[in-house]
PDB file of C-alpha atoms in Angstrom:
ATOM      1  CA  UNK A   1      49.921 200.710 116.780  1.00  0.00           C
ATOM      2  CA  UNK A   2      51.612 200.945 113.509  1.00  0.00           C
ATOM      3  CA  UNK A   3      51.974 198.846 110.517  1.00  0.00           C
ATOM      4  CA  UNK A   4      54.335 197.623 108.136  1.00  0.00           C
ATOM      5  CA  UNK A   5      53.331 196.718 104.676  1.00  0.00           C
ATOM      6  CA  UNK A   6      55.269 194.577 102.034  1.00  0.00           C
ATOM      7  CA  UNK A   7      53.267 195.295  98.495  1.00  0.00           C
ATOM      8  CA  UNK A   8      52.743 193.146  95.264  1.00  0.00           C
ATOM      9  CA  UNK A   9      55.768 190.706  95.841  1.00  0.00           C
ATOM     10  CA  UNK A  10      56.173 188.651  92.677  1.00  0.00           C
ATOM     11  CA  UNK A  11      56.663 185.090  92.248  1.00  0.00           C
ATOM     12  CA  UNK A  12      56.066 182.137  89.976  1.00  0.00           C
ATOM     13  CA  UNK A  13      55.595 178.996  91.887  1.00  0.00           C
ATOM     14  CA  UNK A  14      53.041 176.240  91.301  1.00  0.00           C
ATOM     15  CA  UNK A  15      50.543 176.504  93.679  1.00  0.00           C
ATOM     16  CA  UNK A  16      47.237 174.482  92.753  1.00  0.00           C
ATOM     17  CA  UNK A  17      44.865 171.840  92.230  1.00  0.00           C
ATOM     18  CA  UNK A  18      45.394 171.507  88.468  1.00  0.00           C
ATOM     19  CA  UNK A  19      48.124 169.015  87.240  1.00  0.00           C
ATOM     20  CA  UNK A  20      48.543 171.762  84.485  1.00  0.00           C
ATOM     21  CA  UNK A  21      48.905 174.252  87.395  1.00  0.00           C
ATOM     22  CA  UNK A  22      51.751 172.351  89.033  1.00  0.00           C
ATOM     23  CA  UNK A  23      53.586 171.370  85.529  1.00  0.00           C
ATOM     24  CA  UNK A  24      53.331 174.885  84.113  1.00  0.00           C
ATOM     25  CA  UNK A  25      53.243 178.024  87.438  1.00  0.00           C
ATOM     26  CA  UNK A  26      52.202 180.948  87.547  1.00  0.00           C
ATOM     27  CA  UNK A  27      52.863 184.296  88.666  1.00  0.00           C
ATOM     28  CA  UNK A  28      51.546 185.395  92.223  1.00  0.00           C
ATOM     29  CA  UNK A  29      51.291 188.600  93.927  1.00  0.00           C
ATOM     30  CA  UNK A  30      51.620 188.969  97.799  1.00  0.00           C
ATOM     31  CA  UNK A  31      50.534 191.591  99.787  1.00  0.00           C
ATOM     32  CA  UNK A  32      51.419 191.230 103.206  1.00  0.00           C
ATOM     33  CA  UNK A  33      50.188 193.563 106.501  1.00  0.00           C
ATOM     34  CA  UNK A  34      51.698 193.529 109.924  1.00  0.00           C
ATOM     35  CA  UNK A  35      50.735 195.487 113.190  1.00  0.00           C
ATOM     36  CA  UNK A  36      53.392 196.334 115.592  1.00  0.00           C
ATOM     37  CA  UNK A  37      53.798 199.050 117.804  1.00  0.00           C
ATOM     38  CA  UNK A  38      57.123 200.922 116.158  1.00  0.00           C
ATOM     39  CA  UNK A  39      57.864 203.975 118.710  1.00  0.00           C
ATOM     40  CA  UNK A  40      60.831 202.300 119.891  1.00  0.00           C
ATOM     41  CA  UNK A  41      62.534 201.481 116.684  1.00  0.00           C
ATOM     42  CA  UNK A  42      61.367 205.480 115.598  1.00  0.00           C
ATOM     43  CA  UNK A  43      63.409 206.643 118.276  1.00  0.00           C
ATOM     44  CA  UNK A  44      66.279 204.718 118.302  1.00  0.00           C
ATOM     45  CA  UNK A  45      66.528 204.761 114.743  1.00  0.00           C
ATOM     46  CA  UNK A  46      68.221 201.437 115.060  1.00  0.00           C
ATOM     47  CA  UNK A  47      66.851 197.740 113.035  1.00  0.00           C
ATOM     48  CA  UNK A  48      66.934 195.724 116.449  1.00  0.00           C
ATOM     49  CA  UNK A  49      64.205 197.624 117.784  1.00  0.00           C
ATOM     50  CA  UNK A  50      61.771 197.236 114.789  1.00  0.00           C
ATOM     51  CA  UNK A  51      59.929 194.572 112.558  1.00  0.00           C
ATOM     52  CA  UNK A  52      62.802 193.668 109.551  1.00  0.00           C
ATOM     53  CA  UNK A  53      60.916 193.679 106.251  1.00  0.00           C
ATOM     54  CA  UNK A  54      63.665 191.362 104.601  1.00  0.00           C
ATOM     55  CA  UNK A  55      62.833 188.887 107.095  1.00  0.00           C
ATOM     56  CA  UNK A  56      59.171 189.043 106.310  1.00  0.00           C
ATOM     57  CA  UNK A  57      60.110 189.159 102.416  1.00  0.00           C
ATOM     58  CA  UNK A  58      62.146 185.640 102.841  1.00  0.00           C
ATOM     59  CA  UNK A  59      59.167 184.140 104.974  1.00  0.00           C
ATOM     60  CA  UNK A  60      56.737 185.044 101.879  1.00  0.00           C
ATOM     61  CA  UNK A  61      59.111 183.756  99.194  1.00  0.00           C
ATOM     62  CA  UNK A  62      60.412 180.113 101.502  1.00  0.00           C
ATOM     63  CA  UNK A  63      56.341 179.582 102.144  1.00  0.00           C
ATOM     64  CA  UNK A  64      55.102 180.827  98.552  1.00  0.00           C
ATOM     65  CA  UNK A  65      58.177 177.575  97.341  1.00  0.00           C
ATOM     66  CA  UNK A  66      56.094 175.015  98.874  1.00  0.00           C
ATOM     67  CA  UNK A  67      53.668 173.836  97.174  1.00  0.00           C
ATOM     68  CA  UNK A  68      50.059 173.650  98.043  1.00  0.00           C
ATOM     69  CA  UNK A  69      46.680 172.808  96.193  1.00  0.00           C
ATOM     70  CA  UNK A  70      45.086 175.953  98.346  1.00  0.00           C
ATOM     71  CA  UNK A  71      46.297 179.625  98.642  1.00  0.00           C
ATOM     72  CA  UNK A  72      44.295 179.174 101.855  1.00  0.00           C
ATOM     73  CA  UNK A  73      47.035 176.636 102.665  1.00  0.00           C
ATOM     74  CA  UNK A  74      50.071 178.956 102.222  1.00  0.00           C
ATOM     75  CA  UNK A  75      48.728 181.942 103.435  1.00  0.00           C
ATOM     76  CA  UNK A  76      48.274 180.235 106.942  1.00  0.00           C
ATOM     77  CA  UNK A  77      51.923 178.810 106.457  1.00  0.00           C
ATOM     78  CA  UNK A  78      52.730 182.618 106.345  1.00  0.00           C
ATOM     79  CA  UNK A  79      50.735 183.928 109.350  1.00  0.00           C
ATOM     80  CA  UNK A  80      52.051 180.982 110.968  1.00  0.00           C
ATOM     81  CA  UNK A  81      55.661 181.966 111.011  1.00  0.00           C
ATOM     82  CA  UNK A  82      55.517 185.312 111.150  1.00  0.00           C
ATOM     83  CA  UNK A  83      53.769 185.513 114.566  1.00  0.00           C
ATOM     84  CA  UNK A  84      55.777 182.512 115.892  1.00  0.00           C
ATOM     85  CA  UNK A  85      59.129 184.573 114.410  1.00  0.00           C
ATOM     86  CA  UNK A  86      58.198 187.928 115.675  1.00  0.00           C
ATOM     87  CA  UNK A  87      56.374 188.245 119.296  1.00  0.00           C
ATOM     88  CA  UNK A  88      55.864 192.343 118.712  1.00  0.00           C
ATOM     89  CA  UNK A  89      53.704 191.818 116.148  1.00  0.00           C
ATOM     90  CA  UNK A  90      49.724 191.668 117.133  1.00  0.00           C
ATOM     91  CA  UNK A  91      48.231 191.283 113.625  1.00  0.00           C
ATOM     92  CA  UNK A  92      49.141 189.939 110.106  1.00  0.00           C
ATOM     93  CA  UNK A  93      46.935 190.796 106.890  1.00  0.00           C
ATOM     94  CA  UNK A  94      48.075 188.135 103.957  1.00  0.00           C
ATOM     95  CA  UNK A  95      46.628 188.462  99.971  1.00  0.00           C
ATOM     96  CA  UNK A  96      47.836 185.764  98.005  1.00  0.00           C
ATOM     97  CA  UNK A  97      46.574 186.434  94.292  1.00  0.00           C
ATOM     98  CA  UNK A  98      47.098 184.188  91.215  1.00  0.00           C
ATOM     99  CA  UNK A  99      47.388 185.902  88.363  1.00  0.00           C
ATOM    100  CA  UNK A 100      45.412 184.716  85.212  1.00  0.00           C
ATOM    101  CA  UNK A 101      43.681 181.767  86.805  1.00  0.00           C
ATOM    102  CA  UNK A 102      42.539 178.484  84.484  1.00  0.00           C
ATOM    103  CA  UNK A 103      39.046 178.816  85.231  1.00  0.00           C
ATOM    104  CA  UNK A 104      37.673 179.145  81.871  1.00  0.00           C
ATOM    105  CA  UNK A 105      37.224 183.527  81.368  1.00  0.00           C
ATOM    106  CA  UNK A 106      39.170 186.472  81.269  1.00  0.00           C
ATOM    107  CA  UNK A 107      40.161 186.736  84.789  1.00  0.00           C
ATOM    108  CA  UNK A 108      43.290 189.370  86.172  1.00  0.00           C
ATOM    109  CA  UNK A 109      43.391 187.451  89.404  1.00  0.00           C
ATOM    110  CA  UNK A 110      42.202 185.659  92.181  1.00  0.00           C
ATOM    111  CA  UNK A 111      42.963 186.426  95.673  1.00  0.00           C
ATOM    112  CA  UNK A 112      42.542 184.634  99.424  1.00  0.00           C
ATOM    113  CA  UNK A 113      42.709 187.181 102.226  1.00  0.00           C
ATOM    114  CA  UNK A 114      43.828 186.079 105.523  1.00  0.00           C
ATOM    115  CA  UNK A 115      44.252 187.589 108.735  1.00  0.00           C
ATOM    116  CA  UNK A 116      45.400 186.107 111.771  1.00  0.00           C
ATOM    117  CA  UNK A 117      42.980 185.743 114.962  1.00  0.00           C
TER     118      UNK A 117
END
């Protein structure tokens, strides 16, 4: 099995349960995770026969656009359509982090981890 990671992918949306927080944004980070077996596309050297990262990018920034009180929320959004979009892949590892949270402290981030069953 191999694995196919898109890193820190940056966004400002308005994602939370604040009224501030859906006025105002806030940047986001993304790291996303996918498990696929990749021989194929290795040997034939060819983008049919593997997992296409711009696809996964667009699926990250179209879900990230809707808005949701929850990261928990748009992280399962994500999961969601990747598996149904992709039937190679076995396993998807999403971070959604919020970058300088209003919750009162000097925070860098908060992050939800999900991973599909």
């Amino acid at each position: 099995m191999s694995k196919i990671e898109l890193k820190n992918v940056r966004i400002f949306t308005n994602h939370g349960c604040l009224t501030e927080e859906e006025k105002i944004g806030s940047d986001y980070l993304v790291n996303l995770a996918v498990d696929s077996n990749l021989l194929a596309a290795a040997q034939s050297d060819n983008l049919v026969d593997t997992v296409d990262y711009v696809t996964l990018n667009t699926i990250i920034k179209e879900e990230m656009a809707v808005r949701s009180k929850l990261l928990e929320t748009v992280g399962h959004r994500i999961i969601t359509r990747i598996l149904e979009g992709f039937s190679e892949i076995t396993f998807v590892t999403v971070t959604i982090s919020k970058l300088n949270p209003p919750i009162g402290g000097d925070v860098e981030a908060v992050s939800v981890t999900m991973t599909s069953a």
